[in-house]
mmCIF file of C-alpha atoms in Angstrom:
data_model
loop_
_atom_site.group_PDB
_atom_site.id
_atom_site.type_symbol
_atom_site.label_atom_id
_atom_site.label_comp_id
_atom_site.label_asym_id
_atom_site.label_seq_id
_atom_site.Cartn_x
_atom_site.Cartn_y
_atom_site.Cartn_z
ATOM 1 C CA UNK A 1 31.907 192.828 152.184
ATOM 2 C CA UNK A 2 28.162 192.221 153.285
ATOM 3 C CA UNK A 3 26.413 189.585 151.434
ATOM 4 C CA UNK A 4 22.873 189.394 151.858
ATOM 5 C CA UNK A 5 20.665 186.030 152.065
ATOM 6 C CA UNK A 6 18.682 186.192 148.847
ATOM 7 C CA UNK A 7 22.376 186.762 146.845
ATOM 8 C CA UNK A 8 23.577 183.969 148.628
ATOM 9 C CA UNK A 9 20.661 181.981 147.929
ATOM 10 C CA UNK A 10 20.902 182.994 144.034
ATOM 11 C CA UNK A 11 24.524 182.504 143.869
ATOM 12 C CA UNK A 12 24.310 179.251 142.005
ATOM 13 C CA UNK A 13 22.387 180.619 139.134
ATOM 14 C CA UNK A 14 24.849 182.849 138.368
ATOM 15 C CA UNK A 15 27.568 180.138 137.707
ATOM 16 C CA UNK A 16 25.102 176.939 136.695
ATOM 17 C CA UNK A 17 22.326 176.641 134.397
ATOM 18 C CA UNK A 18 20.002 175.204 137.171
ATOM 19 C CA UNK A 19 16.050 173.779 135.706
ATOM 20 C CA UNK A 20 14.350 174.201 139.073
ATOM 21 C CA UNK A 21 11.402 172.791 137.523
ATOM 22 C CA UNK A 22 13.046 169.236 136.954
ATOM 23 C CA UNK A 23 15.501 169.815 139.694
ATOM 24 C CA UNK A 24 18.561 169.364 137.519
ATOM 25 C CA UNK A 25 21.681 171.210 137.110
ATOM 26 C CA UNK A 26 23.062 171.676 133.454
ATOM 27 C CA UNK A 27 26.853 172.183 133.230
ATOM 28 C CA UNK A 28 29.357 171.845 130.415
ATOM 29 C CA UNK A 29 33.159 171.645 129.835
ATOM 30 C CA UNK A 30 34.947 171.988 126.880
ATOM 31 C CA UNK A 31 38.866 169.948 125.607
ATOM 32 C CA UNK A 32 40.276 170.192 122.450
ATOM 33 C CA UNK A 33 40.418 166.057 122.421
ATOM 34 C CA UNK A 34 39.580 162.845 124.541
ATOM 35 C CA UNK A 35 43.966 162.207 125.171
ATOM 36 C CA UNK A 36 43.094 165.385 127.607
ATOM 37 C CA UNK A 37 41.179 163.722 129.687
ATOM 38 C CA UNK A 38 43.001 159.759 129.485
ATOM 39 C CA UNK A 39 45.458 158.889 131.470
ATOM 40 C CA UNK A 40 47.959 158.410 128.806
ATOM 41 C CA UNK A 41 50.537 155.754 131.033
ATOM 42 C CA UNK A 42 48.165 153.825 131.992
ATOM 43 C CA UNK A 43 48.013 150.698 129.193
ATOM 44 C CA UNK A 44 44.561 149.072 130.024
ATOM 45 C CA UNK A 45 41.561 147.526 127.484
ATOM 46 C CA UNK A 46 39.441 150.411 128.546
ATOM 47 C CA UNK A 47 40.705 153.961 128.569
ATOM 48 C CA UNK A 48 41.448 155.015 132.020
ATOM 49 C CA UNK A 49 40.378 158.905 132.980
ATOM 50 C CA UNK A 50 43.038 160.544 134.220
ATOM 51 C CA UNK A 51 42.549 161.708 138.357
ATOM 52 C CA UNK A 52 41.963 165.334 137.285
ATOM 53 C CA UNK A 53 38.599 164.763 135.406
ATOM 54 C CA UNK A 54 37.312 161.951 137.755
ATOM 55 C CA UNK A 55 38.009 164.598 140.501
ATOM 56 C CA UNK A 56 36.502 167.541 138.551
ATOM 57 C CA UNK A 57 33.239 165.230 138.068
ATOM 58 C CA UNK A 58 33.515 164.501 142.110
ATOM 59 C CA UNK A 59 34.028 168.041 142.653
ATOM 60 C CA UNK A 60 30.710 168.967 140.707
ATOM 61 C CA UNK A 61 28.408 167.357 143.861
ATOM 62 C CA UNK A 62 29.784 170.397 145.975
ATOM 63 C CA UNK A 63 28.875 173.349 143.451
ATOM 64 C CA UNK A 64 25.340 172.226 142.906
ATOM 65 C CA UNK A 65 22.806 172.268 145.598
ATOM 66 C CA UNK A 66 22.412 168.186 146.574
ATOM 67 C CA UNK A 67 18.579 169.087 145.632
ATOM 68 C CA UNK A 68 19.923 168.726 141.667
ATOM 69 C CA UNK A 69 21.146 166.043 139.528
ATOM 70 C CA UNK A 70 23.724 166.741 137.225
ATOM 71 C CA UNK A 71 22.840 166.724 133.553
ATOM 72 C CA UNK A 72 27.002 167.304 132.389
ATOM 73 C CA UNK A 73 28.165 167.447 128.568
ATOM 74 C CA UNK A 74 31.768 167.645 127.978
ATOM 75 C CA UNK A 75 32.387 168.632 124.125
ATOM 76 C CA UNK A 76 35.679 167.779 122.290
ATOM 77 C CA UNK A 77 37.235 169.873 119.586
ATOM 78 C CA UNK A 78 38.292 166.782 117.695
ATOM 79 C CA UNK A 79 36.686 163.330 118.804
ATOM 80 C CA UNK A 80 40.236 161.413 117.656
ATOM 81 C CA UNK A 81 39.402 157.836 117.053
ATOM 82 C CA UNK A 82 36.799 157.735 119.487
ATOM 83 C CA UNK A 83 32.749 158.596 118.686
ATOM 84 C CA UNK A 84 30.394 159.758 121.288
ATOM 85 C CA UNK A 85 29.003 156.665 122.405
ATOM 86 C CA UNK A 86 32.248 155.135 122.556
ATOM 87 C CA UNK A 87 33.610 157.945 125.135
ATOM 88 C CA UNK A 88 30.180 157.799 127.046
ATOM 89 C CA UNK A 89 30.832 154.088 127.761
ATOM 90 C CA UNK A 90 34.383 154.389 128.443
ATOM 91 C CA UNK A 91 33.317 157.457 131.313
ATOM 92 C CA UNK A 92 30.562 154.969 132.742
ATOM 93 C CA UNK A 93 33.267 152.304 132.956
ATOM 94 C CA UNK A 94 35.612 154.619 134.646
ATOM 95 C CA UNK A 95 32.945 155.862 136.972
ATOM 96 C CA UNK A 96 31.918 152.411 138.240
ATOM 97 C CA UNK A 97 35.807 151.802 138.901
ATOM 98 C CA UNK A 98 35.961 155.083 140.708
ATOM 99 C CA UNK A 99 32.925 153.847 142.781
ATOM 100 C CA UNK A 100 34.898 150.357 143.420
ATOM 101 C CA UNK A 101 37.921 152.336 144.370
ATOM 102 C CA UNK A 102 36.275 154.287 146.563
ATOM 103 C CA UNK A 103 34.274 151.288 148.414
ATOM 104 C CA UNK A 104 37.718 149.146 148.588
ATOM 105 C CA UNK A 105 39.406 152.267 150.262
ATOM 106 C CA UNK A 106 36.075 152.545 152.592
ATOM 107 C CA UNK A 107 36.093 148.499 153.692
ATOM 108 C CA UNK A 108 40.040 149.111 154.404
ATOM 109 C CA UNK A 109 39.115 152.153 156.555
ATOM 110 C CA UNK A 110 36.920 149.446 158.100
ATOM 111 C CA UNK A 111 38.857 146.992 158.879
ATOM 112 C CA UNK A 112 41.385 149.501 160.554
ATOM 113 C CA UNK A 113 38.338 151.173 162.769
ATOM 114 C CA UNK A 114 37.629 147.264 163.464
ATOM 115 C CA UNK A 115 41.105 146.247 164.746
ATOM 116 C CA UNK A 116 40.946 149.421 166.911
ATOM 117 C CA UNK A 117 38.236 148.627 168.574
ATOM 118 C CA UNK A 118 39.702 145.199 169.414
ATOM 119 C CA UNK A 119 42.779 147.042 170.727
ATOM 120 C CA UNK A 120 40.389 149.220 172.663
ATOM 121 C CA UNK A 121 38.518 145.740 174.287
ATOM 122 C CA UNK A 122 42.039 144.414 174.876
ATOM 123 C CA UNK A 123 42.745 147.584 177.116
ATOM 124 C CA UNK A 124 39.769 147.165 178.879
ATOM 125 C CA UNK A 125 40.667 143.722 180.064
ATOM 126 C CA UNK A 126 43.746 144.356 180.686
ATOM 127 C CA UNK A 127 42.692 147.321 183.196
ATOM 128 C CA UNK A 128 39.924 145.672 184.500
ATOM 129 C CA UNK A 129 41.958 142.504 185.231
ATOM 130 C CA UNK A 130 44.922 144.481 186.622
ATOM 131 C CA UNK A 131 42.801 146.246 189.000
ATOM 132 C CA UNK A 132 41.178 143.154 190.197
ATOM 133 C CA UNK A 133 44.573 141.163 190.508
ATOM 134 C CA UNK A 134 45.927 144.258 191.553
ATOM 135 C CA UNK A 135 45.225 144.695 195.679
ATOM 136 C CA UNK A 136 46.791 147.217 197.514
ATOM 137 C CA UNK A 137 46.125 150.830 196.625
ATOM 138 C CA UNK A 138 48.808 153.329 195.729
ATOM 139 C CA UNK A 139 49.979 156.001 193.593
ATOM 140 C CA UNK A 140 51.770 153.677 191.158
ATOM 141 C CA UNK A 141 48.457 151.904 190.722
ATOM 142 C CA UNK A 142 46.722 154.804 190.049
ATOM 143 C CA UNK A 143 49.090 156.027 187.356
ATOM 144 C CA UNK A 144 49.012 152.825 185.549
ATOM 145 C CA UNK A 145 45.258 152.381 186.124
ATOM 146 C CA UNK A 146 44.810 156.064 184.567
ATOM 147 C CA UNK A 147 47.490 155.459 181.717
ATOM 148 C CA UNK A 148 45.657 152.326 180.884
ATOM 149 C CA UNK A 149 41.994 154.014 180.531
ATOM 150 C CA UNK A 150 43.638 156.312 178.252
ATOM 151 C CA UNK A 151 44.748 153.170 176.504
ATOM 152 C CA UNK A 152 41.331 151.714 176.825
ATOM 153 C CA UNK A 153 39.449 154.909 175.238
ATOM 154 C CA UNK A 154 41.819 155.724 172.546
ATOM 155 C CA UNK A 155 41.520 153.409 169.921
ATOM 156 C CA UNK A 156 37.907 153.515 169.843
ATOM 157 C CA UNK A 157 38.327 157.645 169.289
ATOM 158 C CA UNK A 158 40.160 156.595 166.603
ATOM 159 C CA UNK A 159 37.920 153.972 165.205
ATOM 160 C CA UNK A 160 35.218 156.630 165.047
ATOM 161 C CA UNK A 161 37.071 158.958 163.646
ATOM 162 C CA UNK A 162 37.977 156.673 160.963
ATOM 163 C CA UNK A 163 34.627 155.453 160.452
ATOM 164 C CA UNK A 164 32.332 158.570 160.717
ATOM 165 C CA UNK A 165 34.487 161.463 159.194
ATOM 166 C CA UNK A 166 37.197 159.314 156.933
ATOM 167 C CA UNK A 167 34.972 156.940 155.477
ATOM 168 C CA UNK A 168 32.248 159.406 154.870
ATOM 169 C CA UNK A 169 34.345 161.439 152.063
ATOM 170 C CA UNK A 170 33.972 157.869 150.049
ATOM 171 C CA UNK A 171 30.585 157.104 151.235
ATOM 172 C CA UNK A 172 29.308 160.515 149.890
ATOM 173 C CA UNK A 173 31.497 160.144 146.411
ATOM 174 C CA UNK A 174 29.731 156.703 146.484
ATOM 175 C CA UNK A 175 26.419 157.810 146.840
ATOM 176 C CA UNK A 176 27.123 161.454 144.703
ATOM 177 C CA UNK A 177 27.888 158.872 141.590
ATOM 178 C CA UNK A 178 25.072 156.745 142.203
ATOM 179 C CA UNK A 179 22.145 159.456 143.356
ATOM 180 C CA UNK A 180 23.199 162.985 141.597
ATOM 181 C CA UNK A 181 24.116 161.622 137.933
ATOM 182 C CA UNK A 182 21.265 162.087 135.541
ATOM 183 C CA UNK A 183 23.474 162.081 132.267
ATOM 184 C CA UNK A 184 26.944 162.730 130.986
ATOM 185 C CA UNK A 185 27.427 163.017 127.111
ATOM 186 C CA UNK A 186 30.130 163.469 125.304
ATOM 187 C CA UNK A 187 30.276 165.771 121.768
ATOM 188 C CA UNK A 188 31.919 167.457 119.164
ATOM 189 C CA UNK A 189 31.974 171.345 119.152
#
């Protein structure tokens, strides 16, 4: 199947009602009730959305182009106790606690990348030290000089791995929450 570039380029309109004028992307999702989208074992003051939703609302920053923001009305056939104020409060709540999550799980990553990197230093002492302590030459020197450069490069491999590609999934979540939002409402069909 041959796709060509203006189709591709289109593709979004099909699917998304997209105001190129404004630059914002109108989408919509329908439930029969708010308990659909709670997570109903979790006791707490404030309602907590169940992982499904928050990652359906995550998953929105991939299907629109990162030009739009996203203008997103979820309608309810039966609002249960709640009114639409009420559940638009509640989903700001839970988005701010997403974005916590997310920048707890990103200073942990941190942290990790950090103590790999002082891992990494410690190898490079330790081969730089052994090689100056270490006199004659030989091929048992060599092997443990080579095995300990691997050491030495390693953990900071690792550490920017961790850094640049794992912490980036929560960085963009982060900054999709905070930059790509323009509204979320909540309403009755």
């Amino acid at each position: 199947m041959k796709l060509d570039k203006k189709e591709c380029r289109d593709l979004e309109n099909e699917f998304f009602d997209l105001d190129d004028e404004n630059k914002i992307a109108h989408l919509q999702r329908n439930f029969e009730r708010p308990s659909e989208i709670f997570d109903l074992n979790a006791f707490t003051k404030t309602p907590v959305m169940n992982h499904e939703f928050i990652e359906w609302l995550t998953s929105l920053f991939d299907y629109v182009p990162k030009k739009y923001k996203l203008d997103i009305t979820v309608y309810f056939d039966d609002l249960e106790e709640f009114n639409e104020n009420e559940l638009g409060e509640i989903c700001r709540q839970n988005i701010l606690l997403e974005m916590k999550i997310q920048n707890r799980k990103a200073v942990r990553q941190n942290k990790l990348a950090l103590g790999l990197c002082g891992i990494g230093i410690l190898m490079i002492l330790i081969y730089f030290s052994l090689d100056f302590m270490w006199g004659s030459e030989g091929a048992v020197k060599t092997i443990i000089m080579f095995v300990l450069e691997i050491l030495a490069t390693v953990p900071f491999w690792g550490a920017a791995d961790i850094f640049f590609v794992g912490n980036g999934e929560q960085r963009e979540t982060v900054r999709g929450f905070k930059k790509r939002f323009h509204t979320i409402t909540f309403s009755k069909c």
